[in-house]
Short mmCIF file of C-alpha atoms in Angstrom, two decimals:
data_model
loop_
_atom_site.label_atom_id
_atom_site.label_comp_id
_atom_site.label_asym_id
_atom_site.label_seq_id
_atom_site.Cartn_x
_atom_site.Cartn_y
_atom_site.Cartn_z
CA MET A 182 38.81 159.54 77.39
CA LYS A 183 40.55 157.25 74.91
CA ARG A 184 43.69 159.40 75.14
CA ILE A 185 43.57 159.21 78.95
CA ALA A 186 43.02 155.46 78.84
CA ALA A 187 45.91 155.05 76.43
CA LEU A 188 48.14 157.17 78.68
CA LEU A 189 47.19 155.11 81.72
CA LEU A 190 47.91 151.90 79.82
CA THR A 191 51.32 153.22 78.77
CA LEU A 192 52.14 154.17 82.36
CA ALA A 193 51.03 150.75 83.60
CA VAL A 194 53.24 148.98 81.06
CA ALA A 195 56.21 151.17 81.98
CA LEU A 196 55.65 150.54 85.69
CA CYS A 197 55.49 146.78 85.18
CA ALA A 198 58.70 146.91 83.14
CA ALA A 199 60.44 148.76 85.96
CA LEU A 200 59.45 146.17 88.59
CA PRO A 201 61.63 143.09 89.26
CA VAL A 202 60.59 140.17 87.09
CA LEU A 203 59.67 137.14 89.21
CA ALA A 204 58.61 133.76 87.96
CA ALA A 205 54.94 133.13 88.55
CA ASP A 206 55.68 130.15 90.77
CA THR A 207 58.24 131.70 93.12
CA ILE A 208 58.30 133.76 96.31
CA GLU A 209 60.96 136.45 96.74
CA VAL A 210 62.70 135.98 100.11
CA THR A 211 65.56 138.43 99.66
CA GLU A 212 66.87 140.49 96.76
CA ASP A 213 68.96 137.50 95.63
CA VAL A 214 66.77 134.56 96.68
CA SER A 215 63.42 133.24 95.49
CA VAL A 216 61.83 129.95 96.52
CA SER A 217 59.02 127.79 95.18
CA ASP A 218 55.56 129.07 96.03
CA ASP A 219 53.86 125.65 95.88
CA TYR A 220 55.19 124.75 99.33
CA ASP A 221 53.70 125.88 102.65
CA TRP A 222 56.69 127.71 104.10
CA THR A 223 54.69 129.53 106.79
CA ARG A 224 52.94 126.71 108.62
CA PHE A 225 55.13 127.09 111.73
CA LYS A 226 54.86 130.87 112.04
CA GLY A 227 53.81 131.95 115.52
CA GLN A 228 54.63 128.56 117.07
CA ASN A 229 58.01 129.56 118.59
CA VAL A 230 59.83 126.64 116.96
CA THR A 231 63.62 126.56 117.27
CA LEU A 232 65.72 124.23 115.12
CA ASN A 233 69.15 123.11 116.28
CA VAL A 234 71.29 122.74 113.16
CA TYR A 235 74.75 121.14 113.46
CA ASN A 236 77.01 121.57 110.44
CA TRP A 237 80.68 121.60 109.49
CA GLY A 238 82.57 124.85 110.00
CA GLU A 239 82.68 127.21 107.00
CA TYR A 240 80.00 125.15 105.28
CA ILE A 241 77.08 127.49 104.55
CA SER A 242 76.63 130.89 102.93
CA ASN A 243 76.51 133.20 105.94
CA GLY A 244 76.09 136.74 104.63
CA SER A 245 79.76 137.74 104.73
CA ASP A 246 81.53 139.05 101.61
CA ASP A 247 78.17 140.05 100.07
CA SER A 248 76.93 136.45 100.17
CA VAL A 249 73.40 135.35 101.02
CA ASP A 250 72.71 134.79 104.72
CA VAL A 251 70.96 131.44 104.26
CA VAL A 252 69.96 130.94 107.89
CA ALA A 253 68.53 134.47 108.15
CA ALA A 254 66.61 133.97 104.88
CA PHE A 255 65.09 130.73 106.22
CA GLU A 256 64.11 132.40 109.49
CA LYS A 257 62.51 135.33 107.64
CA LEU A 258 60.54 133.05 105.32
CA THR A 259 59.34 130.49 107.86
CA GLY A 260 59.30 132.21 111.25
CA ILE A 261 61.41 129.34 112.60
CA LYS A 262 64.42 130.31 114.73
CA VAL A 263 67.66 128.49 113.94
CA ASN A 264 70.31 127.72 116.53
CA TYR A 265 73.26 127.07 114.23
CA THR A 266 76.47 125.46 115.58
CA THR A 267 79.42 123.71 113.98
CA PHE A 268 81.69 120.67 114.32
CA ASP A 269 85.04 119.89 112.72
CA SER A 270 84.91 116.14 112.02
CA ASN A 271 82.47 113.29 111.59
CA GLU A 272 83.93 111.68 114.66
CA SER A 273 83.24 114.69 116.89
CA LEU A 274 79.69 114.89 115.52
CA TYR A 275 79.14 111.21 116.27
CA ALA A 276 80.58 111.48 119.78
CA LYS A 277 78.37 114.50 120.60
CA LEU A 278 75.19 112.77 119.45
CA LYS A 279 76.11 109.44 121.02
CA SER A 280 76.75 111.04 124.39
CA GLY A 281 73.33 112.67 124.42
CA ALA A 282 74.99 115.92 125.46
CA ALA A 283 72.94 117.90 122.95
CA ASN A 284 69.76 117.47 120.92
CA TYR A 285 69.93 118.39 117.23
CA ASP A 286 67.28 118.56 114.51
CA VAL A 287 69.44 118.74 111.36
CA ILE A 288 72.94 117.32 111.03
CA ILE A 289 75.27 117.00 108.03
CA PRO A 290 77.47 113.89 108.35
CA SER A 291 79.52 112.32 105.55
CA ASP A 292 78.60 109.11 103.76
CA TYR A 293 80.55 106.62 105.88
CA MET A 294 79.28 108.16 109.12
CA VAL A 295 75.74 108.06 107.74
CA ALA A 296 76.06 104.28 107.34
CA LYS A 297 77.32 103.94 110.91
CA MET A 298 74.51 106.07 112.31
CA ILE A 299 71.85 104.18 110.35
CA ASN A 300 73.18 100.88 111.69
CA GLU A 301 73.00 102.22 115.23
CA GLY A 302 69.49 103.64 114.87
CA MET A 303 70.64 107.23 115.29
CA LEU A 304 68.77 108.74 112.31
CA ALA A 305 65.05 109.25 111.68
CA PRO A 306 63.44 108.11 108.39
CA LEU A 307 62.55 111.13 106.24
CA ASP A 308 59.06 112.04 105.04
CA TYR A 309 59.63 113.15 101.45
CA ASP A 310 56.21 114.79 101.29
CA ASN A 311 57.96 117.52 103.28
CA ILE A 312 61.03 117.49 100.99
CA PRO A 313 59.69 117.71 97.40
CA ASN A 314 62.94 119.38 96.31
CA PHE A 315 64.64 116.00 96.65
CA GLN A 316 63.64 115.55 93.01
CA LYS A 317 66.28 118.17 92.15
CA ILE A 318 69.07 115.85 93.33
CA ASP A 319 70.78 114.29 90.30
CA ALA A 320 69.89 110.62 89.79
CA GLY A 321 73.56 109.64 90.07
CA TYR A 322 73.61 110.69 93.72
CA ARG A 323 70.39 108.95 94.77
CA ASN A 324 70.11 105.53 96.42
CA PRO A 325 73.80 105.24 97.36
CA ASP A 326 75.41 102.31 99.17
CA TYR A 327 75.47 104.16 102.48
CA ASP A 328 71.68 104.82 102.32
CA PRO A 329 70.30 102.51 99.61
CA GLN A 330 66.81 104.02 99.36
CA ASN A 331 67.63 107.53 100.60
CA ALA A 332 65.44 106.65 103.54
CA TYR A 333 67.47 108.84 105.90
CA THR A 334 69.49 111.39 103.94
CA VAL A 335 69.50 114.06 101.23
CA PRO A 336 72.87 114.87 99.59
CA TYR A 337 74.14 118.37 100.43
CA MET A 338 77.58 118.74 98.85
CA LEU A 339 80.33 116.60 97.34
CA CYS A 340 84.07 116.92 97.74
CA THR A 341 87.37 115.23 97.13
CA THR A 342 90.46 115.15 99.30
CA GLY A 343 93.78 116.40 98.02
CA ILE A 344 97.06 118.12 98.78
CA ILE A 345 97.30 121.86 99.36
CA TYR A 346 100.77 123.40 99.45
CA ASN A 347 102.55 126.74 99.65
CA THR A 348 104.39 127.46 96.40
CA THR A 349 106.86 129.74 98.21
CA MET A 350 107.85 126.98 100.66
CA VAL A 351 108.00 124.01 98.29
CA ASP A 352 110.69 123.76 95.60
CA GLU A 353 108.91 121.15 93.50
CA ALA A 354 105.15 120.67 93.47
CA PRO A 355 104.00 117.43 95.12
CA THR A 356 102.26 114.93 92.85
CA CYS A 357 101.21 112.06 95.07
CA TRP A 358 100.17 111.09 98.60
CA ALA A 359 103.57 109.44 99.07
CA ASP A 360 105.16 112.92 99.06
CA LEU A 361 103.66 113.40 102.52
CA TRP A 362 106.24 110.89 103.77
CA ASP A 363 109.15 112.89 102.27
CA GLU A 364 111.62 113.93 104.97
CA GLN A 365 112.29 117.26 103.25
CA TYR A 366 108.90 118.37 104.63
CA ALA A 367 109.65 117.27 108.20
CA GLY A 368 107.85 119.53 110.65
CA ASN A 369 105.94 121.21 107.83
CA ILE A 370 103.19 118.66 107.14
CA LEU A 371 99.58 119.03 108.26
CA MET A 372 97.60 115.79 108.39
CA PHE A 373 93.90 115.02 108.87
CA ASN A 374 92.87 114.71 112.50
CA ASN A 375 90.30 112.01 111.83
CA SER A 376 90.89 108.31 111.38
CA ARG A 377 88.98 107.59 108.17
CA ASP A 378 90.47 110.33 105.99
CA ALA A 379 93.98 109.82 107.35
CA TYR A 380 93.70 106.06 106.87
CA ALA A 381 92.60 106.56 103.24
CA ILE A 382 95.72 108.58 102.47
CA ALA A 383 97.99 105.88 103.86
CA ALA A 384 95.95 103.23 102.02
CA PHE A 385 96.35 105.05 98.70
CA LYS A 386 100.09 105.34 99.31
CA SER A 387 100.54 101.66 100.15
CA GLY A 388 98.19 100.26 97.51
CA HIS A 389 95.50 99.09 99.95
CA SER A 390 91.76 99.63 99.75
CA ILE A 391 90.42 102.72 101.52
CA ASN A 392 87.76 100.36 102.92
CA PRO A 393 89.66 97.74 104.95
CA ALA A 394 88.06 94.30 105.15
CA THR A 395 89.99 92.88 108.11
CA PRO A 396 91.64 94.10 111.33
CA GLU A 397 94.96 92.84 109.95
CA GLU A 398 94.64 95.16 106.96
CA VAL A 399 93.97 98.05 109.31
CA ASP A 400 97.13 97.23 111.26
CA GLU A 401 99.28 97.21 108.11
CA VAL A 402 98.06 100.57 106.88
CA VAL A 403 98.24 102.29 110.27
CA GLU A 404 101.92 101.32 110.41
CA GLN A 405 102.34 103.74 107.48
CA LEU A 406 100.78 106.51 109.56
CA LYS A 407 103.00 105.65 112.49
CA ALA A 408 106.07 105.94 110.24
CA GLN A 409 104.87 109.33 109.02
CA LYS A 410 104.15 110.78 112.44
CA PRO A 411 107.67 112.12 113.23
CA LEU A 412 107.37 114.31 110.10
CA VAL A 413 103.96 115.74 110.94
CA GLN A 414 103.73 119.24 112.40
CA ALA A 415 100.12 118.81 113.52
CA TYR A 416 96.96 116.80 113.02
CA VAL A 417 94.29 119.36 112.15
CA MET A 418 90.79 119.97 110.95
CA ASP A 419 89.51 123.57 110.75
CA GLU A 420 92.84 124.77 112.19
CA ILE A 421 94.31 124.21 108.72
CA PHE A 422 92.78 127.48 107.49
CA ASP A 423 94.90 129.70 109.75
CA LYS A 424 98.01 127.56 109.35
CA MET A 425 98.05 127.34 105.55
CA ILE A 426 96.77 130.85 104.89
CA GLY A 427 99.31 132.23 107.40
CA GLY A 428 102.25 130.30 105.91
CA GLU A 429 102.81 128.23 109.06
CA ALA A 430 103.17 124.96 107.12
CA ALA A 431 104.42 124.01 103.68
CA ILE A 432 102.03 121.22 102.80
CA GLY A 433 98.76 119.79 104.06
CA VAL A 434 95.75 117.69 103.19
CA TYR A 435 92.14 118.78 103.13
CA TYR A 436 88.85 118.97 101.28
CA SER A 437 88.45 120.52 97.84
CA GLY A 438 85.97 123.29 98.67
CA ASP A 439 88.02 124.50 101.62
CA ALA A 440 91.10 124.47 99.40
CA ILE A 441 89.35 126.96 97.10
CA THR A 442 88.63 129.19 100.10
CA MET A 443 92.24 129.02 101.31
CA ILE A 444 93.65 129.76 97.84
CA ASP A 445 91.32 132.78 97.55
CA ASP A 446 92.75 134.10 100.83
CA ASN A 447 96.38 133.27 99.98
CA PRO A 448 97.26 133.12 96.24
CA ASP A 449 100.61 131.47 97.12
CA LEU A 450 98.69 128.26 97.83
CA ALA A 451 98.00 125.59 95.20
CA TRP A 452 96.10 122.30 94.97
CA VAL A 453 97.06 118.83 93.75
CA PHE A 454 94.82 115.90 92.89
CA PRO A 455 97.20 113.04 93.85
CA GLU A 456 98.13 110.55 91.14
CA GLU A 457 97.18 107.54 93.32
CA GLY A 458 93.57 108.77 93.42
CA SER A 459 91.34 110.51 95.93
CA VAL A 460 88.27 110.02 98.07
CA LEU A 461 84.96 111.30 96.76
CA SER A 462 82.74 112.06 99.74
CA VAL A 463 79.11 113.02 99.93
CA ASP A 464 77.96 115.11 102.87
CA CYS A 465 74.28 114.60 103.64
CA MET A 466 71.48 116.34 105.46
CA ALA A 467 69.78 114.12 108.01
CA VAL A 468 67.49 114.29 111.03
CA PRO A 469 68.62 112.61 114.26
CA ALA A 470 66.20 110.07 115.71
CA ALA A 471 65.92 112.20 118.87
CA SER A 472 64.82 115.37 117.02
CA GLU A 473 61.80 117.07 118.58
CA HIS A 474 60.97 119.08 115.42
CA LYS A 475 61.21 116.57 112.59
CA GLU A 476 58.74 118.26 110.20
CA ALA A 477 60.39 121.66 110.64
CA ALA A 478 63.78 119.99 110.13
CA GLU A 479 62.53 118.52 106.85
CA MET A 480 61.40 122.01 105.83
CA PHE A 481 64.95 123.26 106.44
CA ILE A 482 66.33 120.44 104.27
CA ASN A 483 63.84 121.31 101.53
CA PHE A 484 64.90 124.96 101.74
CA MET A 485 68.56 123.98 101.34
CA CYS A 486 67.59 122.20 98.09
CA GLU A 487 66.04 125.32 96.55
CA THR A 488 68.01 126.34 93.46
CA ASP A 489 68.88 129.86 94.66
CA ILE A 490 69.93 128.54 98.06
CA GLY A 491 72.01 125.72 96.55
CA LYS A 492 73.71 128.28 94.30
CA ALA A 493 74.45 130.63 97.20
CA ASN A 494 75.90 127.82 99.32
CA SER A 495 77.98 126.29 96.55
CA GLU A 496 79.45 129.61 95.43
CA TYR A 497 80.28 130.68 98.98
CA ILE A 498 81.92 127.45 100.19
CA GLY A 499 83.31 126.22 96.83
CA TYR A 500 82.00 122.67 97.12
CA THR A 501 80.48 120.53 94.37
CA THR A 502 76.70 120.59 94.11
CA PRO A 503 74.71 117.36 93.58
CA MET A 504 71.99 119.37 91.78
CA HIS A 505 72.32 119.94 88.02
CA ASP A 506 70.01 122.97 87.96
CA VAL A 507 72.29 124.62 90.53
CA TRP A 508 75.39 123.78 88.48
CA GLU A 509 73.83 125.44 85.43
CA VAL A 510 73.51 128.81 87.18
CA LEU A 511 76.86 128.76 89.02
CA ASP A 512 79.49 131.43 88.62
CA GLU A 513 81.58 130.44 85.59
CA ASP A 514 84.87 130.38 87.54
CA LEU A 515 83.49 127.78 89.96
CA LYS A 516 81.72 125.79 87.25
CA THR A 517 85.02 125.37 85.39
CA SER A 518 87.20 124.84 88.49
CA GLU A 519 89.17 121.60 88.34
CA ILE A 520 89.26 121.62 92.14
CA ALA A 521 85.46 121.57 92.51
CA TYR A 522 84.87 119.65 89.28
CA PRO A 523 87.86 117.37 88.55
CA SER A 524 88.74 116.28 85.03
CA GLU A 525 87.37 112.97 83.72
CA GLU A 526 90.83 111.45 84.18
CA ASP A 527 90.97 112.49 87.83
CA ALA A 528 87.34 111.57 88.47
CA ALA A 529 88.03 108.05 87.18
CA ARG A 530 90.51 107.60 90.06
CA GLU A 531 88.08 108.65 92.78
CA LYS A 532 87.08 106.10 95.39
CA VAL A 533 84.17 106.20 97.83
CA PHE A 534 83.94 105.14 101.45
CA THR A 535 81.71 102.20 102.30
CA ALA A 536 80.46 100.99 105.67
CA LEU A 537 82.97 98.97 107.67
CA SER A 538 82.14 96.00 109.88
CA ASP A 539 81.94 96.62 113.62
CA GLU A 540 85.12 94.57 114.09
CA VAL A 541 87.07 96.63 111.55
CA ASN A 542 85.66 99.92 112.87
CA SER A 543 86.74 99.02 116.39
CA GLU A 544 90.23 98.09 115.20
CA LEU A 545 90.56 101.33 113.26
CA ASP A 546 89.50 103.40 116.28
CA LEU A 547 91.94 101.49 118.50
CA LYS A 548 94.92 101.70 116.14
CA TRP A 549 94.27 105.36 115.37
CA SER A 550 94.28 106.18 119.08
CA GLU A 551 97.48 104.18 119.57
CA MET A 552 99.13 105.93 116.63
CA LYS A 553 98.13 109.39 117.87
CA SER A 554 99.52 108.69 121.33
CA TYR A 555 102.63 106.90 120.07
CA ASP A 556 105.06 109.81 120.26
CA GLU A 557 103.25 111.34 123.18
CA GLY A 558 103.51 108.03 124.99
CA GLY A 559 107.15 107.76 124.00
CA GLY A 560 107.77 111.29 125.22
CA SER A 561 106.07 110.54 128.54
CA TYR A 562 108.07 107.33 128.87
CA LEU A 563 111.34 109.13 128.22
CA PHE A 564 110.36 111.81 130.69
CA LEU A 565 109.67 109.12 133.29
CA LEU A 566 113.04 107.48 132.60
CA LEU A 567 114.75 110.87 132.93
CA LEU A 568 112.92 111.51 136.17
CA LEU A 569 113.95 108.11 137.54
CA ALA A 570 117.54 108.71 136.45
CA MET A 571 117.57 112.08 138.22
CA LEU A 572 116.07 110.47 141.32
CA ALA A 573 118.67 107.70 141.21
CA LEU A 574 121.45 110.27 140.84
CA ALA A 575 120.11 112.25 143.80
CA CYS A 576 119.93 109.09 145.90
CA PHE A 577 123.48 108.18 144.85
CA ASN A 578 124.76 111.62 145.88
CA ILE A 579 122.99 111.38 149.22
CA TRP A 580 124.48 107.91 149.72
CA ARG A 581 127.99 109.24 148.92
CA LYS A 582 127.58 112.07 151.41
CA VAL A 583 126.33 109.72 154.12
CA ARG A 584 129.16 107.30 153.40
CA ARG A 585 131.77 110.10 153.49
CA LYS A 586 130.37 111.37 156.76
CA THR A 587 130.46 107.86 158.25
CA ARG A 588 134.04 107.44 157.13
CA ASN A 589 135.05 110.72 158.68
CA GLN A 590 133.41 109.76 161.92
CA TYR A 591 135.27 106.46 161.83
#
C-alpha cells in the first residue's frame, strides 16, 4: 500500500508540474491573458448588455499578427457584447457626441479634449469602486491639469508627436518642425488634419506657446500654417498609414506609436524627435454622460488596466504605457525604443496641452477652417473669374457678330 501511495503521489506531483502555473489570485481568460480574481467579472452575464466603445483607429490589440484579441477576451470573460467602432481625431469624436447622433459607453479622447468635454458636462464622474486597477496607474499620470482629481478619466496610453520620413525620398534627414516649411518637399508633405496638433507644430516653429492665451496669438500662428499650405500634399489622419507605407509622400507628421507601426511595415521609414520639442499627449478612457451602461463601461476600463491586457495593447500598438508594472513585462525592443520612450534630453523638451478659454477655442476653430479653405476658396474664386471671363468673351463675340450683321444690312 505504501508503494502504491508513493507512486500515486509521484504521479500527482508530475501532473501538477505539467499543468500551466497560474498565480493563486488570477483567472485565466486566454492562453496569454490572466486577470485578477478578486473582481466580479461575471455580474452582467445573461443580461444581454452591449457596450458601445469608440476608440482611435489602430489603437487596441485585435488578434491579428498573433496578438491578443482584447475585445473578444473581455466578451468571453464578462458575457458583455462590445460594439467597437473607431474615429480618427478628437474633433470628429467631439462632433459625433455633441450631435447626439450616437450613444457611446466608453470613449478615449486626448487630454485637451477631455478638458473641453468636462467643461461642457459631456462626461460622467467615475465610480472607482468599479475600477480598482486605477491604482496601477503611475502616480506621475494621476490628477493632471485636464482632470485634476481623475474624477472623469483613467489614462490609457501616452504619445509624442514627431516627424516620419522616407529615407529613400529625402536626401538629408529632417531635424526640426521648420523643415516642414522647406520648399524642397513641396507636394510631398503630410500634415495633421486637426487644429490642435497642427497649431502646435506651427507654434513650435515660430517660438509661440502650444497653448495660446489670446485670439491674436492664434491669428499669428495660423499665418504660419497658411504659408505652409501650398507645400502640403494632404491633411491626413489615419490616411497617413497607406501614404507613408506606400511611398506616396516623403515626409509627414504623426504620433509615436503609429510611427512604430509604419516603420515595421516599411523599413525605409524613419522617425525624428524635432529639436524644437514635441507634444506629450495622454489619451484617456472615459464614460460619456449619456451612457446607459455606466457600471459595465467601468468594468471595461478596469479590464483595460489589467497588466496582461495593458501589455498586449502596448506591444501591439507601440504606444507608451502609463503603468509601470506593464512596462516591466514589455518586449525588450519596445521597452528600449526611443520612439515610445524618448531620451531624458528629448523628454525635457516635451510640452503638454492645457485647456483653452472658450474665446481662444472659438478663434482657433474659425482660423483653422479659414486656413483649410484658403486655397480651395482661392481656387473657386479663380474658377469663377475664369467663368466670367469666358462668359464676357462669348458675349463680346455675339456682339461682334450682331454688329457685323447690322453693318452688312446697312
